Structures are given as structure tokens and as C-alpha cells.
Amino acid sequence: MKIENIIIHNMLENFFQLSLIVQLIIIYLIIINIITFFYFGIDKTRSTLSKKRISEKMLWFLTALGGSLGALGGMYFFRHKTKKSSFQAGIAIILALQILLLYFLFS
């Protein structure tokens, strides 16, 4: 068996040993971060094509809902909103608050 298969098997085994609420939170965070990542990409594409943009409120909303890692990933992958230091700082603060929240919820 390949090492990659062993690692994936162990990760899945550990995932299914978690409580249902923790599993749901992990799945939610994965989904919201993927959505947020692609919203940044869509907004970048629309900006280069001079089309109607996704509002910053929507990007902030998705970030605040738990998509802060997706927002950071999208910013740097698509090179979008990286020159706005206030945007970067805001997302970093939201990420730090979300990490603290998860820490206090699960400790």
C-alpha cells in the first residue's frame, strides 16, 4: 500500500472518530473556504474584464462566516486585493478571531 493511501486512510479513520458536531463544523469550514476562494477569483476575473464586480461587503461576509483561509488563499493565488493593506489586515484579524473562537470552543 502506498504511503499516500495510508495517510488518507488514517485521516478518514480519525475524522469519523470525531463527534458529529465536530465533523459538521469541519465540513462547513471546508465548504465556506472553497466558496470564498472562488468568489475572490470570480471578482478578480470580473475586474479584469470590466464587468460587474462582487461587492466588498460580500467578500467580507464570506470571510466573516468562516472563509478567512479561503480569502487569504484567494487574495494571493489570484493576486486580488493584495495592495489594499486595510483589506489584508482585516482578513488577518478575522482569521485570528476565528482561530481563538475554535480554540475556546474545543478546549
PDB file of N, CA and C in Angstrom:
ATOM      1  N   MET A   1       0.842  -1.180   0.000  1.00  0.00           N
ATOM      2  CA  MET A   1       0.000   0.000   0.000  1.00  0.00           C
ATOM      3  C   MET A   1       0.889   1.246   0.000  1.00  0.00           C
ATOM      4  N   LYS A   2       0.539   2.212  -0.834  1.00  0.00           N
ATOM      5  CA  LYS A   2       1.328   3.439  -0.916  1.00  0.00           C
ATOM      6  C   LYS A   2       1.168   4.266   0.352  1.00  0.00           C
ATOM      7  N   ILE A   3       2.191   5.035   0.657  1.00  0.00           N
ATOM      8  CA  ILE A   3       2.173   5.879   1.854  1.00  0.00           C
ATOM      9  C   ILE A   3       1.031   6.895   1.803  1.00  0.00           C
ATOM     10  N   GLU A   4       0.732   7.409   0.585  1.00  0.00           N
ATOM     11  CA  GLU A   4      -0.357   8.379   0.455  1.00  0.00           C
ATOM     12  C   GLU A   4      -1.693   7.752   0.835  1.00  0.00           C
ATOM     13  N   ASN A   5      -1.905   6.509   0.426  1.00  0.00           N
ATOM     14  CA  ASN A   5      -3.142   5.807   0.753  1.00  0.00           C
ATOM     15  C   ASN A   5      -3.254   5.552   2.248  1.00  0.00           C
ATOM     16  N   ILE A   6      -2.143   5.236   2.876  1.00  0.00           N
ATOM     17  CA  ILE A   6      -2.136   5.004   4.323  1.00  0.00           C
ATOM     18  C   ILE A   6      -2.480   6.291   5.051  1.00  0.00           C
ATOM     19  N   ILE A   7      -1.889   7.395   4.616  1.00  0.00           N
ATOM     20  CA  ILE A   7      -2.154   8.687   5.257  1.00  0.00           C
ATOM     21  C   ILE A   7      -3.622   9.068   5.109  1.00  0.00           C
ATOM     22  N   ILE A   8      -4.164   8.944   3.904  1.00  0.00           N
ATOM     23  CA  ILE A   8      -5.575   9.278   3.671  1.00  0.00           C
ATOM     24  C   ILE A   8      -6.480   8.366   4.494  1.00  0.00           C
ATOM     25  N   HIS A   9      -6.160   7.087   4.533  1.00  0.00           N
ATOM     26  CA  HIS A   9      -6.959   6.142   5.319  1.00  0.00           C
ATOM     27  C   HIS A   9      -6.970   6.538   6.796  1.00  0.00           C
ATOM     28  N   ASN A  10      -5.792   6.878   7.333  1.00  0.00           N
ATOM     29  CA  ASN A  10      -5.702   7.269   8.741  1.00  0.00           C
ATOM     30  C   ASN A  10      -6.454   8.571   9.016  1.00  0.00           C
ATOM     31  N   MET A  11      -6.367   9.522   8.072  1.00  0.00           N
ATOM     32  CA  MET A  11      -7.086  10.786   8.252  1.00  0.00           C
ATOM     33  C   MET A  11      -8.595  10.550   8.286  1.00  0.00           C
ATOM     34  N   LEU A  12      -9.085   9.730   7.359  1.00  0.00           N
ATOM     35  CA  LEU A  12     -10.519   9.432   7.331  1.00  0.00           C
ATOM     36  C   LEU A  12     -10.960   8.674   8.575  1.00  0.00           C
ATOM     37  N   GLU A  13     -10.141   7.744   8.992  1.00  0.00           N
ATOM     38  CA  GLU A  13     -10.451   6.986  10.199  1.00  0.00           C
ATOM     39  C   GLU A  13     -10.547   7.916  11.407  1.00  0.00           C
ATOM     40  N   ASN A  14      -9.591   8.838  11.530  1.00  0.00           N
ATOM     41  CA  ASN A  14      -9.610   9.803  12.637  1.00  0.00           C
ATOM     42  C   ASN A  14     -10.802  10.749  12.527  1.00  0.00           C
ATOM     43  N   PHE A  15     -11.129  11.167  11.300  1.00  0.00           N
ATOM     44  CA  PHE A  15     -12.264  12.071  11.089  1.00  0.00           C
ATOM     45  C   PHE A  15     -13.556  11.430  11.585  1.00  0.00           C
ATOM     46  N   PHE A  16     -13.774  10.166  11.251  1.00  0.00           N
ATOM     47  CA  PHE A  16     -15.019   9.504  11.626  1.00  0.00           C
ATOM     48  C   PHE A  16     -15.074   9.136  13.100  1.00  0.00           C
ATOM     49  N   GLN A  17     -13.969   9.269  13.802  1.00  0.00           N
ATOM     50  CA  GLN A  17     -13.973   9.051  15.248  1.00  0.00           C
ATOM     51  C   GLN A  17     -14.373  10.319  16.004  1.00  0.00           C
ATOM     52  N   LEU A  18     -14.388  11.457  15.315  1.00  0.00           N
ATOM     53  CA  LEU A  18     -14.796  12.710  15.946  1.00  0.00           C
ATOM     54  C   LEU A  18     -16.304  12.713  16.151  1.00  0.00           C
ATOM     55  N   SER A  19     -16.762  13.579  17.062  1.00  0.00           N
ATOM     56  CA  SER A  19     -18.209  13.692  17.270  1.00  0.00           C
ATOM     57  C   SER A  19     -18.863  14.287  16.023  1.00  0.00           C
ATOM     58  N   LEU A  20     -20.148  14.068  15.886  1.00  0.00           N
ATOM     59  CA  LEU A  20     -20.878  14.541  14.709  1.00  0.00           C
ATOM     60  C   LEU A  20     -20.794  16.055  14.569  1.00  0.00           C
ATOM     61  N   ILE A  21     -20.893  16.776  15.664  1.00  0.00           N
ATOM     62  CA  ILE A  21     -20.850  18.250  15.594  1.00  0.00           C
ATOM     63  C   ILE A  21     -19.495  18.729  15.084  1.00  0.00           C
ATOM     64  N   VAL A  22     -18.420  18.099  15.521  1.00  0.00           N
ATOM     65  CA  VAL A  22     -17.081  18.477  15.065  1.00  0.00           C
ATOM     66  C   VAL A  22     -16.924  18.135  13.582  1.00  0.00           C
ATOM     67  N   GLN A  23     -17.438  16.988  13.159  1.00  0.00           N
ATOM     68  CA  GLN A  23     -17.405  16.624  11.744  1.00  0.00           C
ATOM     69  C   GLN A  23     -18.134  17.664  10.904  1.00  0.00           C
ATOM     70  N   LEU A  24     -19.319  18.090  11.370  1.00  0.00           N
ATOM     71  CA  LEU A  24     -20.105  19.079  10.632  1.00  0.00           C
ATOM     72  C   LEU A  24     -19.397  20.431  10.561  1.00  0.00           C
ATOM     73  N   ILE A  25     -18.750  20.820  11.648  1.00  0.00           N
ATOM     74  CA  ILE A  25     -18.007  22.085  11.655  1.00  0.00           C
ATOM     75  C   ILE A  25     -16.851  22.019  10.654  1.00  0.00           C
ATOM     76  N   ILE A  26     -16.133  20.916  10.624  1.00  0.00           N
ATOM     77  CA  ILE A  26     -15.013  20.759   9.687  1.00  0.00           C
ATOM     78  C   ILE A  26     -15.516  20.812   8.251  1.00  0.00           C
ATOM     79  N   ILE A  27     -16.596  20.094   7.959  1.00  0.00           N
ATOM     80  CA  ILE A  27     -17.162  20.101   6.603  1.00  0.00           C
ATOM     81  C   ILE A  27     -17.630  21.503   6.226  1.00  0.00           C
ATOM     82  N   TYR A  28     -18.296  22.193   7.161  1.00  0.00           N
ATOM     83  CA  TYR A  28     -18.748  23.567   6.903  1.00  0.00           C
ATOM     84  C   TYR A  28     -17.562  24.472   6.577  1.00  0.00           C
ATOM     85  N   LEU A  29     -16.506  24.391   7.379  1.00  0.00           N
ATOM     86  CA  LEU A  29     -15.342  25.259   7.161  1.00  0.00           C
ATOM     87  C   LEU A  29     -14.667  24.972   5.825  1.00  0.00           C
ATOM     88  N   ILE A  30     -14.600  23.716   5.439  1.00  0.00           N
ATOM     89  CA  ILE A  30     -14.012  23.381   4.138  1.00  0.00           C
ATOM     90  C   ILE A  30     -14.851  23.997   3.022  1.00  0.00           C
ATOM     91  N   ILE A  31     -16.171  23.843   3.102  1.00  0.00           N
ATOM     92  CA  ILE A  31     -17.057  24.350   2.053  1.00  0.00           C
ATOM     93  C   ILE A  31     -17.018  25.869   1.976  1.00  0.00           C
ATOM     94  N   ILE A  32     -17.124  26.570   3.109  1.00  0.00           N
ATOM     95  CA  ILE A  32     -17.160  28.045   3.088  1.00  0.00           C
ATOM     96  C   ILE A  32     -15.826  28.606   2.600  1.00  0.00           C
ATOM     97  N   ASN A  33     -14.727  27.933   2.907  1.00  0.00           N
ATOM     98  CA  ASN A  33     -13.423  28.409   2.432  1.00  0.00           C
ATOM     99  C   ASN A  33     -13.256  28.193   0.936  1.00  0.00           C
ATOM    100  N   ILE A  34     -13.767  27.089   0.409  1.00  0.00           N
ATOM    101  CA  ILE A  34     -13.723  26.865  -1.041  1.00  0.00           C
ATOM    102  C   ILE A  34     -14.571  27.918  -1.755  1.00  0.00           C
ATOM    103  N   ILE A  35     -15.766  28.165  -1.240  1.00  0.00           N
ATOM    104  CA  ILE A  35     -16.647  29.178  -1.840  1.00  0.00           C
ATOM    105  C   ILE A  35     -15.980  30.547  -1.815  1.00  0.00           C
ATOM    106  N   THR A  36     -15.415  30.928  -0.678  1.00  0.00           N
ATOM    107  CA  THR A  36     -14.770  32.236  -0.542  1.00  0.00           C
ATOM    108  C   THR A  36     -13.593  32.361  -1.498  1.00  0.00           C
ATOM    109  N   PHE A  37     -12.786  31.320  -1.595  1.00  0.00           N
ATOM    110  CA  PHE A  37     -11.644  31.311  -2.508  1.00  0.00           C
ATOM    111  C   PHE A  37     -12.107  31.615  -3.934  1.00  0.00           C
ATOM    112  N   PHE A  38     -13.145  30.919  -4.378  1.00  0.00           N
ATOM    113  CA  PHE A  38     -13.614  31.116  -5.750  1.00  0.00           C
ATOM    114  C   PHE A  38     -14.306  32.458  -5.942  1.00  0.00           C
ATOM    115  N   TYR A  39     -14.935  32.993  -4.926  1.00  0.00           N
ATOM    116  CA  TYR A  39     -15.526  34.327  -5.045  1.00  0.00           C
ATOM    117  C   TYR A  39     -14.430  35.372  -5.297  1.00  0.00           C
ATOM    118  N   PHE A  40     -13.290  35.217  -4.638  1.00  0.00           N
ATOM    119  CA  PHE A  40     -12.174  36.131  -4.901  1.00  0.00           C
ATOM    120  C   PHE A  40     -11.691  35.984  -6.338  1.00  0.00           C
ATOM    121  N   GLY A  41     -11.645  34.752  -6.830  1.00  0.00           N
ATOM    122  CA  GLY A  41     -11.229  34.521  -8.210  1.00  0.00           C
ATOM    123  C   GLY A  41     -12.222  35.086  -9.215  1.00  0.00           C
ATOM    124  N   ILE A  42     -13.507  34.909  -8.940  1.00  0.00           N
ATOM    125  CA  ILE A  42     -14.540  35.451  -9.827  1.00  0.00           C
ATOM    126  C   ILE A  42     -14.473  36.972  -9.843  1.00  0.00           C
ATOM    127  N   ASP A  43     -14.291  37.576  -8.674  1.00  0.00           N
ATOM    128  CA  ASP A  43     -14.207  39.039  -8.612  1.00  0.00           C
ATOM    129  C   ASP A  43     -12.991  39.545  -9.369  1.00  0.00           C
ATOM    130  N   LYS A  44     -11.876  38.853  -9.254  1.00  0.00           N
ATOM    131  CA  LYS A  44     -10.665  39.245  -9.985  1.00  0.00           C
ATOM    132  C   LYS A  44     -10.899  39.154 -11.489  1.00  0.00           C
ATOM    133  N   THR A  45     -11.519  38.074 -11.928  1.00  0.00           N
ATOM    134  CA  THR A  45     -11.810  37.913 -13.360  1.00  0.00           C
ATOM    135  C   THR A  45     -12.728  39.016 -13.848  1.00  0.00           C
ATOM    136  N   ARG A  46     -13.763  39.301 -13.074  1.00  0.00           N
ATOM    137  CA  ARG A  46     -14.690  40.364 -13.466  1.00  0.00           C
ATOM    138  C   ARG A  46     -14.000  41.726 -13.499  1.00  0.00           C
ATOM    139  N   SER A  47     -13.074  41.951 -12.591  1.00  0.00           N
ATOM    140  CA  SER A  47     -12.393  43.251 -12.587  1.00  0.00           C
ATOM    141  C   SER A  47     -11.504  43.407 -13.817  1.00  0.00           C
ATOM    142  N   THR A  48     -10.860  42.331 -14.242  1.00  0.00           N
ATOM    143  CA  THR A  48     -10.001  42.439 -15.430  1.00  0.00           C
ATOM    144  C   THR A  48     -10.819  42.564 -16.711  1.00  0.00           C
ATOM    145  N   LEU A  49     -12.060  42.074 -16.694  1.00  0.00           N
ATOM    146  CA  LEU A  49     -12.937  42.171 -17.867  1.00  0.00           C
ATOM    147  C   LEU A  49     -13.853  43.398 -17.816  1.00  0.00           C
ATOM    148  N   SER A  50     -13.670  44.225 -16.794  1.00  0.00           N
ATOM    149  CA  SER A  50     -14.500  45.422 -16.587  1.00  0.00           C
ATOM    150  C   SER A  50     -15.991  45.082 -16.528  1.00  0.00           C
ATOM    151  N   LYS A  51     -16.300  43.992 -15.867  1.00  0.00           N
ATOM    152  CA  LYS A  51     -17.699  43.587 -15.676  1.00  0.00           C
ATOM    153  C   LYS A  51     -18.129  43.912 -14.260  1.00  0.00           C
ATOM    154  N   LYS A  52     -19.436  43.721 -14.005  1.00  0.00           N
ATOM    155  CA  LYS A  52     -19.972  43.994 -12.670  1.00  0.00           C
ATOM    156  C   LYS A  52     -19.263  43.128 -11.640  1.00  0.00           C
ATOM    157  N   ARG A  53     -18.771  43.775 -10.590  1.00  0.00           N
ATOM    158  CA  ARG A  53     -17.943  43.121  -9.575  1.00  0.00           C
ATOM    159  C   ARG A  53     -18.777  42.550  -8.443  1.00  0.00           C
ATOM    160  N   ILE A  54     -18.172  41.655  -7.708  1.00  0.00           N
ATOM    161  CA  ILE A  54     -18.741  41.172  -6.452  1.00  0.00           C
ATOM    162  C   ILE A  54     -18.425  42.240  -5.412  1.00  0.00           C
ATOM    163  N   SER A  55     -19.413  42.606  -4.627  1.00  0.00           N
ATOM    164  CA  SER A  55     -19.206  43.697  -3.674  1.00  0.00           C
ATOM    165  C   SER A  55     -18.217  43.285  -2.582  1.00  0.00           C
ATOM    166  N   GLU A  56     -17.508  44.288  -2.070  1.00  0.00           N
ATOM    167  CA  GLU A  56     -16.591  44.005  -0.957  1.00  0.00           C
ATOM    168  C   GLU A  56     -17.371  43.517   0.249  1.00  0.00           C
ATOM    169  N   LYS A  57     -18.608  43.992   0.411  1.00  0.00           N
ATOM    170  CA  LYS A  57     -19.433  43.517   1.528  1.00  0.00           C
ATOM    171  C   LYS A  57     -19.612  42.006   1.458  1.00  0.00           C
ATOM    172  N   MET A  58     -19.835  41.480   0.256  1.00  0.00           N
ATOM    173  CA  MET A  58     -19.998  40.035   0.093  1.00  0.00           C
ATOM    174  C   MET A  58     -18.695  39.312   0.418  1.00  0.00           C
ATOM    175  N   LEU A  59     -17.565  39.846  -0.026  1.00  0.00           N
ATOM    176  CA  LEU A  59     -16.277  39.222   0.279  1.00  0.00           C
ATOM    177  C   LEU A  59     -16.023  39.235   1.786  1.00  0.00           C
ATOM    178  N   TRP A  60     -16.345  40.351   2.444  1.00  0.00           N
ATOM    179  CA  TRP A  60     -16.199  40.435   3.906  1.00  0.00           C
ATOM    180  C   TRP A  60     -17.152  39.457   4.597  1.00  0.00           C
ATOM    181  N   PHE A  61     -18.376  39.372   4.088  1.00  0.00           N
ATOM    182  CA  PHE A  61     -19.388  38.493   4.680  1.00  0.00           C
ATOM    183  C   PHE A  61     -18.925  37.038   4.633  1.00  0.00           C
ATOM    184  N   LEU A  62     -18.449  36.599   3.468  1.00  0.00           N
ATOM    185  CA  LEU A  62     -17.965  35.225   3.339  1.00  0.00           C
ATOM    186  C   LEU A  62     -16.759  34.972   4.239  1.00  0.00           C
ATOM    187  N   THR A  63     -15.903  35.974   4.335  1.00  0.00           N
ATOM    188  CA  THR A  63     -14.734  35.858   5.214  1.00  0.00           C
ATOM    189  C   THR A  63     -15.172  35.708   6.668  1.00  0.00           C
ATOM    190  N   ALA A  64     -16.127  36.535   7.081  1.00  0.00           N
ATOM    191  CA  ALA A  64     -16.603  36.503   8.464  1.00  0.00           C
ATOM    192  C   ALA A  64     -17.360  35.212   8.790  1.00  0.00           C
ATOM    193  N   LEU A  65     -17.969  34.602   7.784  1.00  0.00           N
ATOM    194  CA  LEU A  65     -18.699  33.348   8.006  1.00  0.00           C
ATOM    195  C   LEU A  65     -17.775  32.151   8.228  1.00  0.00           C
ATOM    196  N   GLY A  66     -16.479  32.373   8.133  1.00  0.00           N
ATOM    197  CA  GLY A  66     -15.528  31.287   8.357  1.00  0.00           C
ATOM    198  C   GLY A  66     -14.599  31.064   7.189  1.00  0.00           C
ATOM    199  N   GLY A  67     -14.707  31.886   6.156  1.00  0.00           N
ATOM    200  CA  GLY A  67     -13.903  31.692   4.966  1.00  0.00           C
ATOM    201  C   GLY A  67     -12.612  32.478   4.936  1.00  0.00           C
ATOM    202  N   SER A  68     -12.037  32.756   6.079  1.00  0.00           N
ATOM    203  CA  SER A  68     -10.843  33.606   6.112  1.00  0.00           C
ATOM    204  C   SER A  68      -9.628  32.941   5.456  1.00  0.00           C
ATOM    205  N   LEU A  69      -9.459  31.642   5.610  1.00  0.00           N
ATOM    206  CA  LEU A  69      -8.339  30.978   4.930  1.00  0.00           C
ATOM    207  C   LEU A  69      -8.550  30.980   3.424  1.00  0.00           C
ATOM    208  N   GLY A  70      -9.784  30.779   2.990  1.00  0.00           N
ATOM    209  CA  GLY A  70     -10.097  30.843   1.568  1.00  0.00           C
ATOM    210  C   GLY A  70      -9.883  32.235   1.019  1.00  0.00           C
ATOM    211  N   ALA A  71     -10.205  33.256   1.830  1.00  0.00           N
ATOM    212  CA  ALA A  71      -9.995  34.647   1.412  1.00  0.00           C
ATOM    213  C   ALA A  71      -8.503  34.930   1.243  1.00  0.00           C
ATOM    214  N   LEU A  72      -7.710  34.532   2.222  1.00  0.00           N
ATOM    215  CA  LEU A  72      -6.262  34.751   2.116  1.00  0.00           C
ATOM    216  C   LEU A  72      -5.682  33.985   0.935  1.00  0.00           C
ATOM    217  N   GLY A  73      -6.105  32.740   0.776  1.00  0.00           N
ATOM    218  CA  GLY A  73      -5.632  31.951  -0.352  1.00  0.00           C
ATOM    219  C   GLY A  73      -6.025  32.567  -1.679  1.00  0.00           C
ATOM    220  N   GLY A  74      -7.276  33.020  -1.778  1.00  0.00           N
ATOM    221  CA  GLY A  74      -7.759  33.653  -2.999  1.00  0.00           C
ATOM    222  C   GLY A  74      -7.049  34.956  -3.299  1.00  0.00           C
ATOM    223  N   MET A  75      -6.770  35.734  -2.251  1.00  0.00           N
ATOM    224  CA  MET A  75      -6.070  37.003  -2.442  1.00  0.00           C
ATOM    225  C   MET A  75      -4.705  36.772  -3.084  1.00  0.00           C
ATOM    226  N   TYR A  76      -3.988  35.799  -2.582  1.00  0.00           N
ATOM    227  CA  TYR A  76      -2.625  35.599  -3.068  1.00  0.00           C
ATOM    228  C   TYR A  76      -2.574  34.754  -4.332  1.00  0.00           C
ATOM    229  N   PHE A  77      -3.469  33.791  -4.471  1.00  0.00           N
ATOM    230  CA  PHE A  77      -3.484  32.970  -5.682  1.00  0.00           C
ATOM    231  C   PHE A  77      -3.888  33.793  -6.905  1.00  0.00           C
ATOM    232  N   PHE A  78      -4.924  34.619  -6.734  1.00  0.00           N
ATOM    233  CA  PHE A  78      -5.416  35.431  -7.847  1.00  0.00           C
ATOM    234  C   PHE A  78      -4.794  36.825  -7.886  1.00  0.00           C
ATOM    235  N   ARG A  79      -3.918  37.132  -6.923  1.00  0.00           N
ATOM    236  CA  ARG A  79      -3.315  38.459  -6.798  1.00  0.00           C
ATOM    237  C   ARG A  79      -4.407  39.532  -6.807  1.00  0.00           C
ATOM    238  N   HIS A  80      -5.341  39.349  -5.873  1.00  0.00           N
ATOM    239  CA  HIS A  80      -6.514  40.216  -5.815  1.00  0.00           C
ATOM    240  C   HIS A  80      -6.627  40.846  -4.432  1.00  0.00           C
ATOM    241  N   LYS A  81      -6.735  42.142  -4.395  1.00  0.00           N
ATOM    242  CA  LYS A  81      -6.865  42.927  -3.163  1.00  0.00           C
ATOM    243  C   LYS A  81      -5.594  42.862  -2.313  1.00  0.00           C
ATOM    244  N   THR A  82      -4.482  42.496  -2.905  1.00  0.00           N
ATOM    245  CA  THR A  82      -3.243  42.381  -2.133  1.00  0.00           C
ATOM    246  C   THR A  82      -2.581  43.737  -1.896  1.00  0.00           C
ATOM    247  N   LYS A  83      -2.950  44.748  -2.659  1.00  0.00           N
ATOM    248  CA  LYS A  83      -2.360  46.074  -2.461  1.00  0.00           C
ATOM    249  C   LYS A  83      -3.109  46.881  -1.411  1.00  0.00           C
ATOM    250  N   LYS A  84      -4.283  46.411  -1.020  1.00  0.00           N
ATOM    251  CA  LYS A  84      -5.067  47.101  -0.002  1.00  0.00           C
ATOM    252  C   LYS A  84      -4.671  46.559   1.369  1.00  0.00           C
ATOM    253  N   SER A  85      -3.784  47.268   2.037  1.00  0.00           N
ATOM    254  CA  SER A  85      -3.304  46.773   3.331  1.00  0.00           C
ATOM    255  C   SER A  85      -4.422  46.701   4.359  1.00  0.00           C
ATOM    256  N   SER A  86      -5.418  47.583   4.255  1.00  0.00           N
ATOM    257  CA  SER A  86      -6.537  47.522   5.194  1.00  0.00           C
ATOM    258  C   SER A  86      -7.332  46.233   4.994  1.00  0.00           C
ATOM    259  N   PHE A  87      -7.454  45.789   3.758  1.00  0.00           N
ATOM    260  CA  PHE A  87      -8.165  44.544   3.461  1.00  0.00           C
ATOM    261  C   PHE A  87      -7.388  43.360   4.031  1.00  0.00           C
ATOM    262  N   GLN A  88      -6.084  43.354   3.821  1.00  0.00           N
ATOM    263  CA  GLN A  88      -5.243  42.271   4.347  1.00  0.00           C
ATOM    264  C   GLN A  88      -5.303  42.224   5.870  1.00  0.00           C
ATOM    265  N   ALA A  89      -5.200  43.389   6.491  1.00  0.00           N
ATOM    266  CA  ALA A  89      -5.221  43.449   7.956  1.00  0.00           C
ATOM    267  C   ALA A  89      -6.568  42.979   8.491  1.00  0.00           C
ATOM    268  N   GLY A  90      -7.642  43.397   7.841  1.00  0.00           N
ATOM    269  CA  GLY A  90      -8.972  42.992   8.284  1.00  0.00           C
ATOM    270  C   GLY A  90      -9.162  41.487   8.209  1.00  0.00           C
ATOM    271  N   ILE A  91      -8.705  40.895   7.140  1.00  0.00           N
ATOM    272  CA  ILE A  91      -8.837  39.444   6.995  1.00  0.00           C
ATOM    273  C   ILE A  91      -7.955  38.731   8.015  1.00  0.00           C
ATOM    274  N   ALA A  92      -6.765  39.240   8.266  1.00  0.00           N
ATOM    275  CA  ALA A  92      -5.881  38.635   9.267  1.00  0.00           C
ATOM    276  C   ALA A  92      -6.512  38.703  10.662  1.00  0.00           C
ATOM    277  N   ILE A  93      -7.160  39.817  10.966  1.00  0.00           N
ATOM    278  CA  ILE A  93      -7.829  39.956  12.269  1.00  0.00           C
ATOM    279  C   ILE A  93      -8.991  38.976  12.385  1.00  0.00           C
ATOM    280  N   ILE A  94      -9.781  38.869  11.314  1.00  0.00           N
ATOM    281  CA  ILE A  94     -10.898  37.921  11.329  1.00  0.00           C
ATOM    282  C   ILE A  94     -10.386  36.494  11.499  1.00  0.00           C
ATOM    283  N   LEU A  95      -9.320  36.155  10.797  1.00  0.00           N
ATOM    284  CA  LEU A  95      -8.735  34.815  10.928  1.00  0.00           C
ATOM    285  C   LEU A  95      -8.282  34.561  12.367  1.00  0.00           C
ATOM    286  N   ALA A  96      -7.611  35.525  12.970  1.00  0.00           N
ATOM    287  CA  ALA A  96      -7.146  35.362  14.353  1.00  0.00           C
ATOM    288  C   ALA A  96      -8.328  35.171  15.300  1.00  0.00           C
ATOM    289  N   LEU A  97      -9.391  35.940  15.109  1.00  0.00           N
ATOM    290  CA  LEU A  97     -10.582  35.794  15.950  1.00  0.00           C
ATOM    291  C   LEU A  97     -11.236  34.435  15.751  1.00  0.00           C
ATOM    292  N   GLN A  98     -11.271  33.962  14.523  1.00  0.00           N
ATOM    293  CA  GLN A  98     -11.857  32.649  14.257  1.00  0.00           C
ATOM    294  C   GLN A  98     -11.030  31.533  14.883  1.00  0.00           C
ATOM    295  N   ILE A  99      -9.723  31.667  14.842  1.00  0.00           N
ATOM    296  CA  ILE A  99      -8.857  30.666  15.477  1.00  0.00           C
ATOM    297  C   ILE A  99      -9.082  30.668  16.990  1.00  0.00           C
ATOM    298  N   LEU A 100      -9.165  31.858  17.574  1.00  0.00           N
ATOM    299  CA  LEU A 100      -9.445  31.943  19.024  1.00  0.00           C
ATOM    300  C   LEU A 100     -10.796  31.324  19.363  1.00  0.00           C
ATOM    301  N   LEU A 101     -11.798  31.594  18.555  1.00  0.00           N
ATOM    302  CA  LEU A 101     -13.117  31.030  18.784  1.00  0.00           C
ATOM    303  C   LEU A 101     -13.069  29.500  18.754  1.00  0.00           C
ATOM    304  N   LEU A 102     -12.421  28.949  17.748  1.00  0.00           N
ATOM    305  CA  LEU A 102     -12.306  27.487  17.668  1.00  0.00           C
ATOM    306  C   LEU A 102     -11.527  26.937  18.849  1.00  0.00           C
ATOM    307  N   TYR A 103     -10.484  27.638  19.262  1.00  0.00           N
ATOM    308  CA  TYR A 103      -9.698  27.194  20.407  1.00  0.00           C
ATOM    309  C   TYR A 103     -10.555  27.121  21.669  1.00  0.00           C
ATOM    310  N   PHE A 104     -11.339  28.168  21.923  1.00  0.00           N
ATOM    311  CA  PHE A 104     -12.166  28.192  23.122  1.00  0.00           C
ATOM    312  C   PHE A 104     -13.331  27.217  23.028  1.00  0.00           C
ATOM    313  N   LEU A 105     -13.834  26.979  21.842  1.00  0.00           N
ATOM    314  CA  LEU A 105     -14.931  26.011  21.683  1.00  0.00           C
ATOM    315  C   LEU A 105     -14.485  24.579  21.935  1.00  0.00           C
ATOM    316  N   PHE A 106     -13.246  24.267  21.549  1.00  0.00           N
ATOM    317  CA  PHE A 106     -12.796  22.883  21.617  1.00  0.00           C
ATOM    318  C   PHE A 106     -11.760  22.608  22.686  1.00  0.00           C
ATOM    319  N   SER A 107     -11.529  23.553  23.577  1.00  0.00           N
ATOM    320  CA  SER A 107     -10.569  23.275  24.654  1.00  0.00           C
ATOM    321  C   SER A 107     -11.268  23.092  25.977  1.00  0.00           C
TER     322      SER A 107
END
